[in-house]
Amino acid sequence: AESSSKSEEEREGLGFLVNALKRMNSMVSKILDIRMIEQKKINMNCEKTDLGEVIQDVYRNMQVAARQKNISLNLENLNVYGVVDRNYLTQVFENLLSNAIKFSPKNSDVRIKVEEENGQVRINFIDAGPGIKADEMDKLFGKYTKLSARPTAGEDYTGLGLSIVKKYVDVMGGKVWCESNPGKGSSFIVSFQKS
């Protein structure tokens, strides 16, 4: 009995170490991403891209995380194109959808809504989270920024994701911003030139 409980403890300890290593690896990767952008060592290949396809790929990848919190993911108007680098845009969308899921309460809805206006295409990631306080808005896209809002199921976050999103979007010639009412959720919006 003693040896079986010991091996259980060892398994738990090993699981803890593996998760810690995964978190460290994720953080190191993000730091390296930022350094590459700042040193202008990333090669963007911006071309006409089916944004709906990219969104659907990211949507599929995030289904498990959404199901764990019983969050419904809703997509609206995906038949649209923009001039972007598909690989970097995928990372942008993954970051924004992952955040929307992390900061939304269980049993809520997260929407991705696409709009076209004045030659621009806008992609809205709309969550049901706590929203962003007005005095924290200008800190949103800074490095290592952690605001008062916290993930609703204890998920990890480094405070690097939004700074990477901003840098990738800037390099692709787009814009990213947030519209939010504290207590009523947030909408993170990415805008690109429509092709």
Backbone as a printed PyTorch tensor [residue, N CA C, xyz], in Angstrom:
tensor([[[  0.8370,  -1.2030,   0.0000],
         [  0.0000,   0.0000,   0.0000],
         [  0.8640,   1.2440,   0.0000]],

        [[  1.9650,   1.1610,   0.7960],
         [  2.8470,   2.3360,   0.8910],
         [  3.5030,   2.6320,  -0.4530]],

        [[  3.9430,   1.5620,  -1.1580],
         [  4.6280,   1.7720,  -2.4290],
         [  3.6730,   2.2980,  -3.4990]],

        [[  2.4120,   1.8380,  -3.4590],
         [  1.4660,   2.3290,  -4.4630],
         [  1.1490,   3.8080,  -4.2410]],

        [[  1.0240,   4.2420,  -2.9650],
         [  0.7510,   5.6600,  -2.7080],
         [  1.9720,   6.5020,  -3.0710]],

        [[  3.1730,   5.9030,  -2.8990],
         [  4.3930,   6.6240,  -3.2420],
         [  4.4600,   6.8370,  -4.7630]],

        [[  4.1210,   5.7730,  -5.5280],
         [  4.1830,   5.9140,  -6.9800],
         [  3.1200,   6.9040,  -7.4670]],

        [[  1.9890,   6.9670,  -6.7520],
         [  0.9590,   7.9510,  -7.0910],
         [  1.4950,   9.3660,  -6.8750]],

        [[  2.1700,   9.5570,  -5.7510],
         [  2.7820,  10.8640,  -5.4590],
         [  3.8050,  11.2280,  -6.5210]],

        [[  4.5910,  10.2170,  -6.9240],
         [  5.6230,  10.4740,  -7.9450],
         [  4.9860,  10.8870,  -9.2650]],

        [[  3.8660,  10.1860,  -9.6070],
         [  3.1580,  10.5370, -10.8490],
         [  2.6290,  11.9680, -10.7850]],

        [[  2.0670,  12.3290,  -9.6450],
         [  1.5570,  13.6900,  -9.4630],
         [  2.6720,  14.7170,  -9.5830]],

        [[  3.7990,  14.3930,  -8.9330],
         [  4.9560,  15.2960,  -8.9810],
         [  5.4720,  15.4660, -10.3960]],

        [[  5.5040,  14.3420, -11.1360],
         [  5.9740,  14.3810, -12.5200],
         [  5.0240,  15.2230, -13.3780]],

        [[  3.7170,  15.0390, -13.1570],
         [  2.7220,  15.8230, -13.8950],
         [  2.8880,  17.3050, -13.6280]],

        [[  3.1430,  17.6420, -12.3610],
         [  3.3560,  19.0470, -11.9860],
         [  4.5720,  19.6160, -12.7300]],

        [[  5.6770,  18.8250, -12.7660],
         [  6.8990,  19.2750, -13.4490],
         [  6.6700,  19.4640, -14.9430]],

        [[  5.9720,  18.5010, -15.5610],
         [  5.6990,  18.5930, -17.0010],
         [  4.9030,  19.8610, -17.3040]],

        [[  3.8710,  20.1380, -16.5050],
         [  3.0620,  21.3510, -16.7170],
         [  3.8870,  22.6200, -16.5180]],

        [[  4.7560,  22.6070, -15.5040],
         [  5.6210,  23.7740, -15.2550],
         [  6.5610,  23.9980, -16.4440]],

        [[  7.1040,  22.9090, -16.9790],
         [  8.0050,  23.0190, -18.1390],
         [  7.2630,  23.5390, -19.3700]],

        [[  6.0240,  23.0610, -19.5420],
         [  5.2230,  23.5470, -20.6790],
         [  4.9800,  25.0500, -20.5660]],

        [[  4.6770,  25.5030, -19.3410],
         [  4.4430,  26.9420, -19.1320],
         [  5.7110,  27.7490, -19.4220]],

        [[  6.8550,  27.2350, -18.9340],
         [  8.1250,  27.9320, -19.1770],
         [  8.4440,  27.9670, -20.6650]],

        [[  8.2210,  26.8540, -21.3430],
         [  8.4940,  26.7830, -22.7730],
         [  7.6310,  27.7780, -23.5390]],

        [[  6.3570,  27.8700, -23.1360],
         [  5.4360,  28.8060, -23.7750],
         [  5.9100,  30.2440, -23.5740]],

        [[  6.3540,  30.5650, -22.3540],
         [  6.8090,  31.9210, -22.0710],
         [  8.0810,  32.2570, -22.8510]],

        [[  9.0260,  31.3160, -22.8880],
         [ 10.2780,  31.5420, -23.6310],
         [  9.9680,  31.7700, -25.1100]],

        [[  9.0560,  30.9570, -25.6660],
         [  8.6800,  31.1120, -27.0800],
         [  8.1210,  32.4990, -27.3350]],

        [[  7.2740,  32.9780, -26.4130],
         [  6.6740,  34.3020, -26.5870],
         [  7.7210,  35.4060, -26.5100]],

        [[  8.6700,  35.2630, -25.5680],
         [  9.7420,  36.2610, -25.4490],
         [ 10.5730,  36.2900, -26.7270]],

        [[ 10.8840,  35.1030, -27.2720],
         [ 11.6620,  35.0260, -28.5170],
         [ 10.8910,  35.6430, -29.6780]],

        [[  9.5720,  35.4060, -29.7160],
         [  8.7310,  36.0070, -30.7610],
         [  8.8520,  37.5240, -30.7270]],

        [[  8.7510,  38.1020, -29.5230],
         [  8.8190,  39.5540, -29.3840],
         [ 10.1820,  40.0780, -29.8170]],

        [[ 11.2410,  39.3750, -29.4150],
         [ 12.5950,  39.8100, -29.7970],
         [ 12.7660,  39.7860, -31.3110]],

        [[ 12.2430,  38.7440, -31.9560],
         [ 12.3440,  38.6440, -33.4160],
         [ 11.6290,  39.8260, -34.0830]],

        [[ 10.4570,  40.1740, -33.5520],
         [  9.7040,  41.2950, -34.1400],
         [ 10.4750,  42.5970, -33.9330]],

        [[ 10.9400,  42.8110, -32.7110],
         [ 11.6310,  44.0620, -32.3950],
         [ 12.9210,  44.2130, -33.1940]],

        [[ 13.5680,  43.0930, -33.5040],
         [ 14.8040,  43.1530, -34.2880],
         [ 14.5400,  43.0790, -35.7930]],

        [[ 13.2220,  43.1250, -36.1400],
         [ 12.7970,  43.1010, -37.5480],
         [ 13.3510,  41.8850, -38.2880]],

        [[ 13.3420,  40.7420, -37.5980],
         [ 13.8700,  39.5140, -38.2030],
         [ 12.7650,  38.5470, -38.6230]],

        [[ 11.5340,  39.0310, -38.6630],
         [ 10.4700,  38.1350, -39.1300],
         [ 10.1240,  38.4860, -40.5650]],

        [[  9.8640,  37.4730, -41.3470],
         [  9.5460,  37.6760, -42.7540],
         [  8.0500,  37.4730, -42.9740]],

        [[  7.3570,  38.5670, -43.1810],
         [  5.9270,  38.5030, -43.4480],
         [  5.7080,  38.2480, -44.9340]],

        [[  4.7320,  37.4230, -45.2350],
         [  4.3430,  37.1860, -46.6240],
         [  2.8590,  37.5230, -46.7470]],

        [[  2.5760,  38.8180, -46.8840],
         [  1.1810,  39.2580, -46.9070],
         [  0.5940,  39.0920, -48.3050]],

        [[ -0.5490,  38.4030, -48.3700],
         [ -1.2330,  38.1860, -49.6410],
         [ -2.7250,  38.0170, -49.3820]],

        [[ -3.4990,  38.0530, -50.4510],
         [ -4.9530,  37.8870, -50.3170],
         [ -5.2380,  36.5360, -49.6740]],

        [[ -5.9530,  36.5680, -48.5510],
         [ -6.1850,  35.3650, -47.7480],
         [ -7.6500,  35.2560, -47.3720]],

        [[ -8.1620,  34.0290, -47.3940],
         [ -9.5340,  33.7600, -46.9630],
         [ -9.5690,  33.7970, -45.4320]],

        [[-10.0390,  34.9040, -44.8760],
         [-10.0410,  35.0590, -43.4200],
         [-11.0000,  34.0810, -42.7480]],

        [[-12.0950,  33.7620, -43.4380],
         [-13.0500,  32.7980, -42.8940],
         [-12.4110,  31.4390, -42.6510]],

        [[-11.5460,  31.0150, -43.5720],
         [-10.8360,  29.7330, -43.4170],
         [ -9.9370,  29.7520, -42.1910]],

        [[ -9.2000,  30.8640, -42.0260],
         [ -8.2980,  30.9960, -40.8730],
         [ -9.1010,  30.9510, -39.5740]],

        [[-10.2060,  31.6810, -39.5430],
         [-11.0560,  31.7070, -38.3410],
         [-11.5810,  30.3120, -38.0320]],

        [[-12.0350,  29.5860, -39.0510],
         [-12.5760,  28.2470, -38.8170],
         [-11.5090,  27.2810, -38.3110]],

        [[-10.2710,  27.4190, -38.8310],
         [ -9.1580,  26.5840, -38.3360],
         [ -8.9250,  26.8400, -36.8510]],

        [[ -8.8650,  28.1180, -36.4810],
         [ -8.6280,  28.4950, -35.0860],
         [ -9.8000,  28.0400, -34.2140]],

        [[-10.9950,  28.2240, -34.7290],
         [-12.2220,  27.7940, -34.0270],
         [-12.1480,  26.3060, -33.6770]],

        [[-11.7480,  25.4910, -34.6670],
         [-11.6400,  24.0400, -34.4160],
         [-10.6040,  23.7460, -33.3420]],

        [[ -9.4690,  24.4580, -33.3870],
         [ -8.3970,  24.2240, -32.4140],
         [ -8.8020,  24.5920, -30.9910]],

        [[ -9.7670,  25.4870, -30.8500],
         [-10.1550,  25.9920, -29.5270],
         [-11.4010,  25.3100, -28.9560]],

        [[-11.9660,  24.3640, -29.7160],
         [-13.2130,  23.7180, -29.2850],
         [-13.0780,  23.0390, -27.9210]],

        [[-11.9560,  22.3590, -27.6950],
         [-11.7820,  21.6170, -26.4410],
         [-11.7740,  22.5840, -25.2580]],

        [[-11.0040,  23.6720, -25.3700],
         [-10.9250,  24.6610, -24.2850],
         [-12.3040,  25.2540, -24.0080]],

        [[-13.0760,  25.5060, -25.0600],
         [-14.4190,  26.0750, -24.8830],
         [-15.3460,  25.0580, -24.2120]],

        [[-15.2690,  23.8010, -24.6500],
         [-16.1440,  22.7630, -24.0740],
         [-15.8830,  22.5540, -22.5940]],

        [[-14.6020,  22.6720, -22.1940],
         [-14.2570,  22.4710, -20.7760],
         [-14.9800,  23.4710, -19.8750]],

        [[-15.3370,  24.6360, -20.4290],
         [-16.0510,  25.6530, -19.6450],
         [-17.5030,  25.7950, -20.1000]],

        [[-17.9260,  24.8730, -20.9670],
         [-19.2820,  24.9100, -21.5070],
         [-19.5890,  26.2670, -22.1520]],

        [[-18.6000,  26.7620, -22.9030],
         [-18.7490,  28.0350, -23.6010],
         [-19.1410,  27.7550, -25.0530]],

        [[-20.1780,  28.4270, -25.5280],
         [-20.6010,  28.3010, -26.9260],
         [-19.7940,  29.2710, -27.7760]],

        [[-19.2010,  28.7580, -28.8580],
         [-18.4830,  29.6130, -29.7990],
         [-19.3890,  29.8610, -31.0030]],

        [[-19.5920,  31.1250, -31.3330],
         [-20.4780,  31.4870, -32.4430],
         [-19.7150,  32.2880, -33.4880]],

        [[-19.8740,  31.8970, -34.7430],
         [-19.1990,  32.5700, -35.8500],
         [-20.2280,  33.2810, -36.7170]],

        [[-19.8960,  34.5190, -37.1420],
         [-20.8250,  35.2830, -37.9800],
         [-20.0960,  35.8560, -39.1950]],

        [[-20.6710,  35.6260, -40.3800],
         [-20.1960,  36.2430, -41.6310],
         [-18.7220,  35.9590, -41.9070]],

        [[-18.4410,  34.7590, -42.4080],
         [-17.0400,  34.3690, -42.6150],
         [-16.5790,  34.4860, -44.0660]],

        [[-17.4420,  34.9420, -44.9510],
         [-17.0820,  34.9840, -46.3710],
         [-16.3710,  36.3010, -46.7090]],

        [[-15.1030,  36.3920, -46.2940],
         [-14.3920,  37.6610, -46.4700],
         [-12.8900,  37.4110, -46.6170]],

        [[-12.2290,  38.3010, -47.3680],
         [-10.7880,  38.1680, -47.6190],
         [-10.0640,  39.4130, -47.1090]],

        [[ -8.7740,  39.2600, -46.8010],
         [ -7.9420,  40.3870, -46.4000],
         [ -6.5090,  40.1340, -46.8140]],

        [[ -5.7030,  41.1920, -46.8320],
         [ -4.2880,  41.0570, -47.1960],
         [ -3.4790,  40.8860, -45.9070]],

        [[ -3.0390,  39.6520, -45.6610],
         [ -2.3630,  39.3080, -44.4020],
         [ -1.3570,  38.1830, -44.6380]],

        [[ -0.5470,  37.9040, -43.6330],
         [  0.2830,  36.7030, -43.6100],
         [ -0.5090,  35.6370, -42.8480]],

        [[ -0.8560,  34.5710, -43.5090],
         [ -1.7610,  33.5690, -42.9200],
         [ -1.2150,  32.9750, -41.6170]],

        [[  0.0780,  32.6470, -41.5860],
         [  0.6550,  32.0160, -40.3840],
         [  0.5990,  32.9500, -39.1780]],

        [[  1.0100,  34.2090, -39.3870],
         [  1.0010,  35.1490, -38.2620],
         [ -0.4250,  35.5180, -37.8570]],

        [[ -1.3210,  35.6050, -38.8540],
         [ -2.7110,  35.9130, -38.5240],
         [ -3.3240,  34.7900, -37.6830]],

        [[ -2.9580,  33.5470, -37.9980],
         [ -3.4530,  32.4060, -37.2060],
         [ -3.0540,  32.5780, -35.7460]],

        [[ -1.8020,  32.9930, -35.4970],
         [ -1.3500,  33.2010, -34.1180],
         [ -2.1150,  34.3440, -33.4470]],

        [[ -2.4010,  35.3930, -34.2040],
         [ -3.1680,  36.5320, -33.6740],
         [ -4.5590,  36.0610, -33.2450]],

        [[ -5.2410,  35.3490, -34.1520],
         [ -6.6000,  34.8870, -33.8570],
         [ -6.6090,  33.8860, -32.6990]],

        [[ -5.5920,  33.0030, -32.6550],
         [ -5.5260,  32.0230, -31.5570],
         [ -5.3790,  32.7250, -30.2090]],

        [[ -4.5260,  33.7410, -30.1650],
         [ -4.3510,  34.5100, -28.9280],
         [ -5.6530,  35.1710, -28.4980]],

        [[ -6.3340,  35.8090, -29.4440],
         [ -7.5460,  36.5620, -29.1060],
         [ -8.6990,  35.6400, -28.7110]],

        [[ -8.8430,  34.5140, -29.4130],
         [ -9.9230,  33.5920, -29.0600],
         [ -9.6090,  32.8730, -27.7500]],

        [[ -8.3410,  32.5210, -27.5500],
         [ -7.9330,  31.8850, -26.2910],
         [ -8.2270,  32.8090, -25.1130]],

        [[ -7.9080,  34.1010, -25.2470],
         [ -8.1910,  35.0760, -24.1810],
         [ -9.6910,  35.1980, -23.9290]],

        [[-10.4740,  35.2480, -25.0140],
         [-11.9260,  35.3840, -24.8630],
         [-12.4850,  34.2090, -24.0550]],

        [[-11.9570,  33.0120, -24.3070],
         [-12.4110,  31.8220, -23.5720],
         [-11.9140,  31.8720, -22.1300]],

        [[-10.6440,  32.2290, -21.9460],
         [-10.0580,  32.2750, -20.5920],
         [-10.8010,  33.2340, -19.6670]],

        [[-11.1920,  34.3960, -20.2010],
         [-11.7400,  35.4410, -19.3460],
         [-13.2700,  35.4390, -19.3010]],

        [[-13.8950,  34.5190, -20.0370],
         [-15.3530,  34.4100, -19.9810],
         [-15.7580,  33.3930, -18.9220]],

        [[-16.8800,  33.6380, -18.2470],
         [-17.3370,  32.6670, -17.2540],
         [-17.8690,  31.3950, -17.9190]],

        [[-17.9590,  30.3250, -17.1430],
         [-18.5440,  29.0880, -17.6480],
         [-19.9710,  29.3430, -18.1110]],

        [[-20.4240,  28.5210, -19.0640],
         [-21.8060,  28.5800, -19.5690],
         [-22.1530,  29.9150, -20.2370]],

        [[-21.1700,  30.5280, -20.8910],
         [-21.4410,  31.8030, -21.5720],
         [-21.1770,  31.6430, -23.0760]],

        [[-21.2980,  32.7410, -23.8050],
         [-21.0820,  32.7340, -25.2590],
         [-19.8750,  33.6010, -25.6170]],

        [[-19.1210,  33.1380, -26.6180],
         [-18.0490,  33.9370, -27.2160],
         [-18.3570,  34.0200, -28.7050]],

        [[-18.3020,  35.2370, -29.2480],
         [-18.6380,  35.4140, -30.6670],
         [-17.4420,  35.9350, -31.4510]],

        [[-17.3360,  35.4500, -32.6880],
         [-16.3970,  36.0390, -33.6470],
         [-17.2640,  36.6060, -34.7690]],

        [[-17.2140,  37.9180, -34.9130],
         [-18.0860,  38.6040, -35.8750],
         [-17.2150,  39.3650, -36.8740]],

        [[-17.4700,  39.1580, -38.1590],
         [-16.6770,  39.8010, -39.2100],
         [-17.5340,  40.8690, -39.8940]],

        [[-16.9480,  42.0590, -40.0700],
         [-17.6540,  43.1710, -40.7160],
         [-16.7580,  43.7910, -41.7860]],

        [[-17.3870,  44.3680, -42.7990],
         [-16.6410,  45.0940, -43.8370],
         [-17.1230,  46.5380, -43.8780]],

        [[-16.1530,  47.4600, -43.9780],
         [-16.5400,  48.8790, -44.0150],
         [-15.4020,  49.7120, -44.5850]],

        [[-15.7260,  50.5570, -45.5810],
         [-14.7510,  51.4920, -46.1720],
         [-13.4420,  50.8170, -46.5870]],

        [[-13.5410,  49.6860, -47.2570],
         [-12.3340,  48.9980, -47.7330],
         [-11.5670,  48.2740, -46.6570]],

        [[-12.1380,  48.2010, -45.4640],
         [-11.5030,  47.5020, -44.3400],
         [-12.3430,  46.2950, -43.9410]],

        [[-11.6870,  45.2680, -43.4420],
         [-12.3960,  44.1470, -42.8520],
         [-12.0520,  44.1230, -41.3670]],

        [[-13.0900,  43.9960, -40.5440],
         [-12.8860,  43.9980, -39.0880],
         [-13.3480,  42.6710, -38.5120]],

        [[-12.5070,  42.0900, -37.6630],
         [-12.8430,  40.8380, -36.9960],
         [-12.9710,  41.1300, -35.5100]],

        [[-14.1620,  40.8820, -34.9560],
         [-14.4620,  41.1690, -33.5540],
         [-14.4710,  39.8750, -32.7430]],

        [[-13.7020,  39.8330, -31.6810],
         [-13.7210,  38.7130, -30.7350],
         [-14.4510,  39.2140, -29.4960]],

        [[-15.6850,  38.7660, -29.3270],
         [-16.5750,  39.3360, -28.3130],
         [-16.7590,  38.3300, -27.1780]],

        [[-16.3620,  38.7200, -25.9710],
         [-16.4600,  37.7960, -24.8380],
         [-17.4930,  38.2690, -23.8250]],

        [[-17.7110,  37.4120, -22.8340],
         [-18.6730,  37.7330, -21.7720],
         [-17.9410,  37.8930, -20.4450]],

        [[-16.7040,  38.3640, -20.5340],
         [-15.8570,  38.4760, -19.3460],
         [-16.1460,  39.7120, -18.5230]],

        [[-15.2270,  40.0310, -17.5990],
         [-15.4400,  41.1480, -16.6730],
         [-15.2600,  42.5200, -17.3120]],

        [[-14.7520,  42.5570, -18.5470],
         [-14.4880,  43.8380, -19.1850],
         [-13.1690,  44.4360, -18.7100]],

        [[-12.7870,  45.5290, -19.3500],
         [-11.5240,  46.2060, -19.0360],
         [-11.8290,  47.5480, -18.3980]],

        [[-11.1950,  47.8140, -17.2790],
         [-11.3970,  49.1140, -16.6260],
         [-10.7980,  50.2280, -17.4840]],

        [[-11.4470,  51.3890, -17.4580],
         [-11.0080,  52.5160, -18.2910],
         [ -9.5490,  52.8750, -18.0370]],

        [[ -9.1150,  52.8390, -16.7600],
         [ -7.7380,  53.2530, -16.4550],
         [ -6.7200,  52.1640, -16.8030]],

        [[ -7.1840,  50.9970, -17.2710],
         [ -6.2560,  49.9380, -17.6810],
         [ -6.1630,  49.7950, -19.1970]],

        [[ -7.0170,  50.5160, -19.9010],
         [ -7.0700,  50.3920, -21.3650],
         [ -5.7160,  50.6700, -22.0290]],

        [[ -5.0310,  51.7210, -21.5730],
         [ -3.7820,  52.0840, -22.2390],
         [ -2.6320,  51.1270, -21.9110]],

        [[ -2.8440,  50.2050, -20.9810],
         [ -1.7910,  49.2240, -20.6390],
         [ -1.9940,  47.9010, -21.3730]],

        [[ -3.1270,  47.7600, -22.0470],
         [ -3.5560,  46.4580, -22.5790],
         [ -2.5060,  45.7430, -23.4170]],

        [[ -1.8400,  46.4740, -24.3100],
         [ -0.9630,  45.8300, -25.2840],
         [  0.5130,  45.9350, -24.9130]],

        [[  0.7930,  46.2460, -23.6430],
         [  2.1800,  46.3260, -23.1870],
         [  2.7320,  44.9460, -22.8240]],

        [[  4.0490,  44.8380, -22.7990],
         [  4.7030,  43.5690, -22.4400],
         [  4.4880,  43.2530, -20.9650]],

        [[  4.2660,  41.9750, -20.6720],
         [  4.1260,  41.4430, -19.3020],
         [  2.9910,  42.1020, -18.5300]],

        [[  2.0010,  42.6500, -19.2590],
         [  0.9020,  43.3350, -18.5810],
         [ -0.1020,  42.3320, -18.0270]],

        [[ -0.3660,  42.4340, -16.7270],
         [ -1.4270,  41.6550, -16.1150],
         [ -2.3760,  42.6440, -15.4510]],

        [[ -3.6220,  42.6180, -15.8890],
         [ -4.6030,  43.5770, -15.3930],
         [ -5.3820,  42.9740, -14.2280]],

        [[ -6.3590,  43.7200, -13.7570],
         [ -7.1130,  43.2410, -12.5940],
         [ -7.9990,  42.0400, -12.9430]],

        [[ -8.4410,  41.9440, -14.2190],
         [ -9.2450,  40.7860, -14.6360],
         [ -8.3720,  39.5390, -14.6110]],

        [[ -8.9720,  38.4160, -14.2020],
         [ -8.2530,  37.1520, -14.1120],
         [ -9.0090,  36.0690, -14.8770]],

        [[ -8.2900,  35.0720, -15.4270],
         [ -8.9950,  33.9540, -16.0690],
         [ -9.9880,  33.3330, -15.0910]],

        [[-11.1220,  32.8860, -15.6220],
         [-12.2160,  32.4700, -14.7500],
         [-12.1180,  31.0280, -14.2550]],

        [[-11.1880,  30.2440, -14.8110],
         [-11.0400,  28.8590, -14.3340],
         [ -9.5930,  28.5700, -13.9450]],

        [[ -8.8810,  29.6200, -13.5330],
         [ -7.5020,  29.4490, -13.0730],
         [ -6.5020,  29.1760, -14.1800]],

        [[ -6.8560,  29.4730, -15.4580],
         [ -5.9280,  29.2270, -16.5550],
         [ -4.6810,  30.1040, -16.4230]],

        [[ -3.5840,  29.6040, -16.9900],
         [ -2.3310,  30.3730, -16.9800],
         [ -2.3900,  31.4870, -18.0170]],

        [[ -1.7350,  32.5990, -17.6910],
         [ -1.4630,  33.5920, -18.7260],
         [ -0.2260,  34.3840, -18.3330]],

        [[  0.5410,  34.7780, -19.3690],
         [  1.8640,  35.3680, -19.1240],
         [  1.8630,  36.8880, -19.1710]],

        [[  0.8250,  37.4850, -19.7550],
         [  0.8310,  38.9350, -19.9520],
         [  1.5950,  39.3400, -21.1970]],

        [[  1.9520,  38.3410, -22.0400],
         [  2.6960,  38.6340, -23.2760],
         [  1.8350,  38.5420, -24.5280]],

        [[  0.7140,  37.8090, -24.4330],
         [ -0.0790,  37.5070, -25.6290],
         [ -0.5270,  38.7230, -26.4080]],

        [[ -1.0790,  39.7320, -25.7280],
         [ -1.6140,  40.8920, -26.4420],
         [ -0.5120,  41.7650, -27.0330]],

        [[  0.6620,  41.7850, -26.3950],
         [  1.7600,  42.5700, -26.9760],
         [  2.2250,  41.9260, -28.2780]],

        [[  2.2080,  40.5830, -28.3320],
         [  2.5740,  39.8780, -29.5630],
         [  1.5140,  40.1220, -30.6400]],

        [[  0.2490,  40.0470, -30.2440],
         [ -0.8470,  40.3310, -31.1740],
         [ -0.6420,  41.7100, -31.8100]],

        [[ -0.3870,  42.7110, -30.9700],
         [ -0.2310,  44.0930, -31.4600],
         [  0.9390,  44.2030, -32.4390]],

        [[  2.0580,  43.5810, -32.0940],
         [  3.2330,  43.6840, -32.9610],
         [  3.0010,  42.9820, -34.3020]],

        [[  2.3900,  41.7980, -34.2830],
         [  2.1000,  41.0860, -35.5330],
         [  1.1320,  41.8830, -36.4030]],

        [[  0.0810,  42.4080, -35.7780],
         [ -0.9300,  43.1660, -36.5370],
         [ -0.2930,  44.4240, -37.1400]],

        [[  0.5300,  45.1130, -36.3530],
         [  1.2160,  46.3180, -36.8530],
         [  2.0700,  45.9920, -38.0790]],

        [[  2.8500,  44.9130, -37.9880],
         [  3.7500,  44.5430, -39.0850],
         [  2.9430,  44.1940, -40.3400]],

        [[  1.7330,  43.6440, -40.1610],
         [  0.8810,  43.3020, -41.3160],
         [  0.1010,  44.5170, -41.8260]],

        [[  0.3130,  45.6770, -41.2120],
         [ -0.3500,  46.8910, -41.6760],
         [ -1.7810,  47.0360, -41.1920]],

        [[ -2.1210,  46.2990, -40.1370],
         [ -3.4740,  46.3750, -39.5970],
         [ -3.5320,  47.1670, -38.3130]],

        [[ -4.6990,  47.1190, -37.6720],
         [ -4.8940,  47.7870, -36.3790],
         [ -5.5860,  46.8350, -35.4370]],

        [[ -5.3210,  46.9710, -34.1400],
         [ -6.0260,  46.1860, -33.1270],
         [ -6.3610,  47.0990, -31.9640]],

        [[ -7.5640,  46.9510, -31.4450],
         [ -7.9720,  47.7540, -30.2880],
         [ -9.0480,  47.0010, -29.5200]],

        [[ -9.4310,  47.5830, -28.3950],
         [-10.4270,  46.9470, -27.5420],
         [-11.5440,  47.9370, -27.2240]],

        [[-12.7770,  47.4440, -27.2520],
         [-13.9340,  48.2190, -26.7890],
         [-14.5540,  47.4210, -25.6560]],

        [[-14.7980,  48.0720, -24.5290],
         [-15.2520,  47.3170, -23.3650],
         [-16.0570,  48.1670, -22.4000]],

        [[-17.0380,  47.5290, -21.7880],
         [-17.7590,  48.1140, -20.6590],
         [-17.5050,  47.2280, -19.4530]],

        [[-16.8700,  47.7460, -18.4050],
         [-16.6190,  46.9100, -17.2280],
         [-17.8870,  46.2130, -16.7520]],

        [[-17.7660,  44.9050, -16.5350],
         [-18.9030,  44.1070, -16.0920],
         [-19.7650,  43.5770, -17.2210]],

        [[-19.4730,  44.0280, -18.4600],
         [-20.3280,  43.6150, -19.5850],
         [-19.5330,  43.0150, -20.7400]],

        [[-18.3180,  42.5650, -20.4740],
         [-17.5500,  41.9140, -21.5270],
         [-16.7070,  42.8740, -22.3440]],

        [[-15.9350,  42.2950, -23.2620],
         [-15.0290,  43.0740, -24.1080],
         [-15.1320,  42.5970, -25.5490]],

        [[-14.7810,  43.4960, -26.4430],
         [-14.6440,  43.1400, -27.8560],
         [-13.2480,  43.5570, -28.2960]],

        [[-12.4300,  42.5780, -28.6830],
         [-11.1170,  42.8700, -29.2480],
         [-11.2730,  42.8400, -30.7590]],

        [[-10.8730,  43.9180, -31.3940],
         [-11.1400,  44.0930, -32.8240],
         [ -9.8330,  44.2180, -33.5910]],

        [[ -9.7340,  43.4210, -34.6720],
         [ -8.5820,  43.4840, -35.5740],
         [ -9.1020,  43.9660, -36.9120]],

        [[ -8.3800,  44.9240, -37.5130],
         [ -8.8240,  45.4930, -38.7800],
         [ -7.6830,  45.4310, -39.7970]],

        [[ -8.0220,  44.9980, -41.0350],
         [ -7.0400,  44.9190, -42.1250],
         [ -7.6270,  45.5180, -43.3950]],

        [[ -6.7180,  45.8710, -44.3070],
         [ -7.1550,  46.3150, -45.6300],
         [ -7.8140,  45.1590, -46.3490]],

        [[ -9.0090,  45.4080, -46.8620],
         [ -9.7010,  44.3640, -47.6200],
         [ -9.0480,  44.2470, -48.9900]],

        [[ -8.8880,  43.0220, -49.4840],
         [ -8.2290,  42.8710, -50.7860],
         [ -9.2190,  43.1190, -51.9160]]])
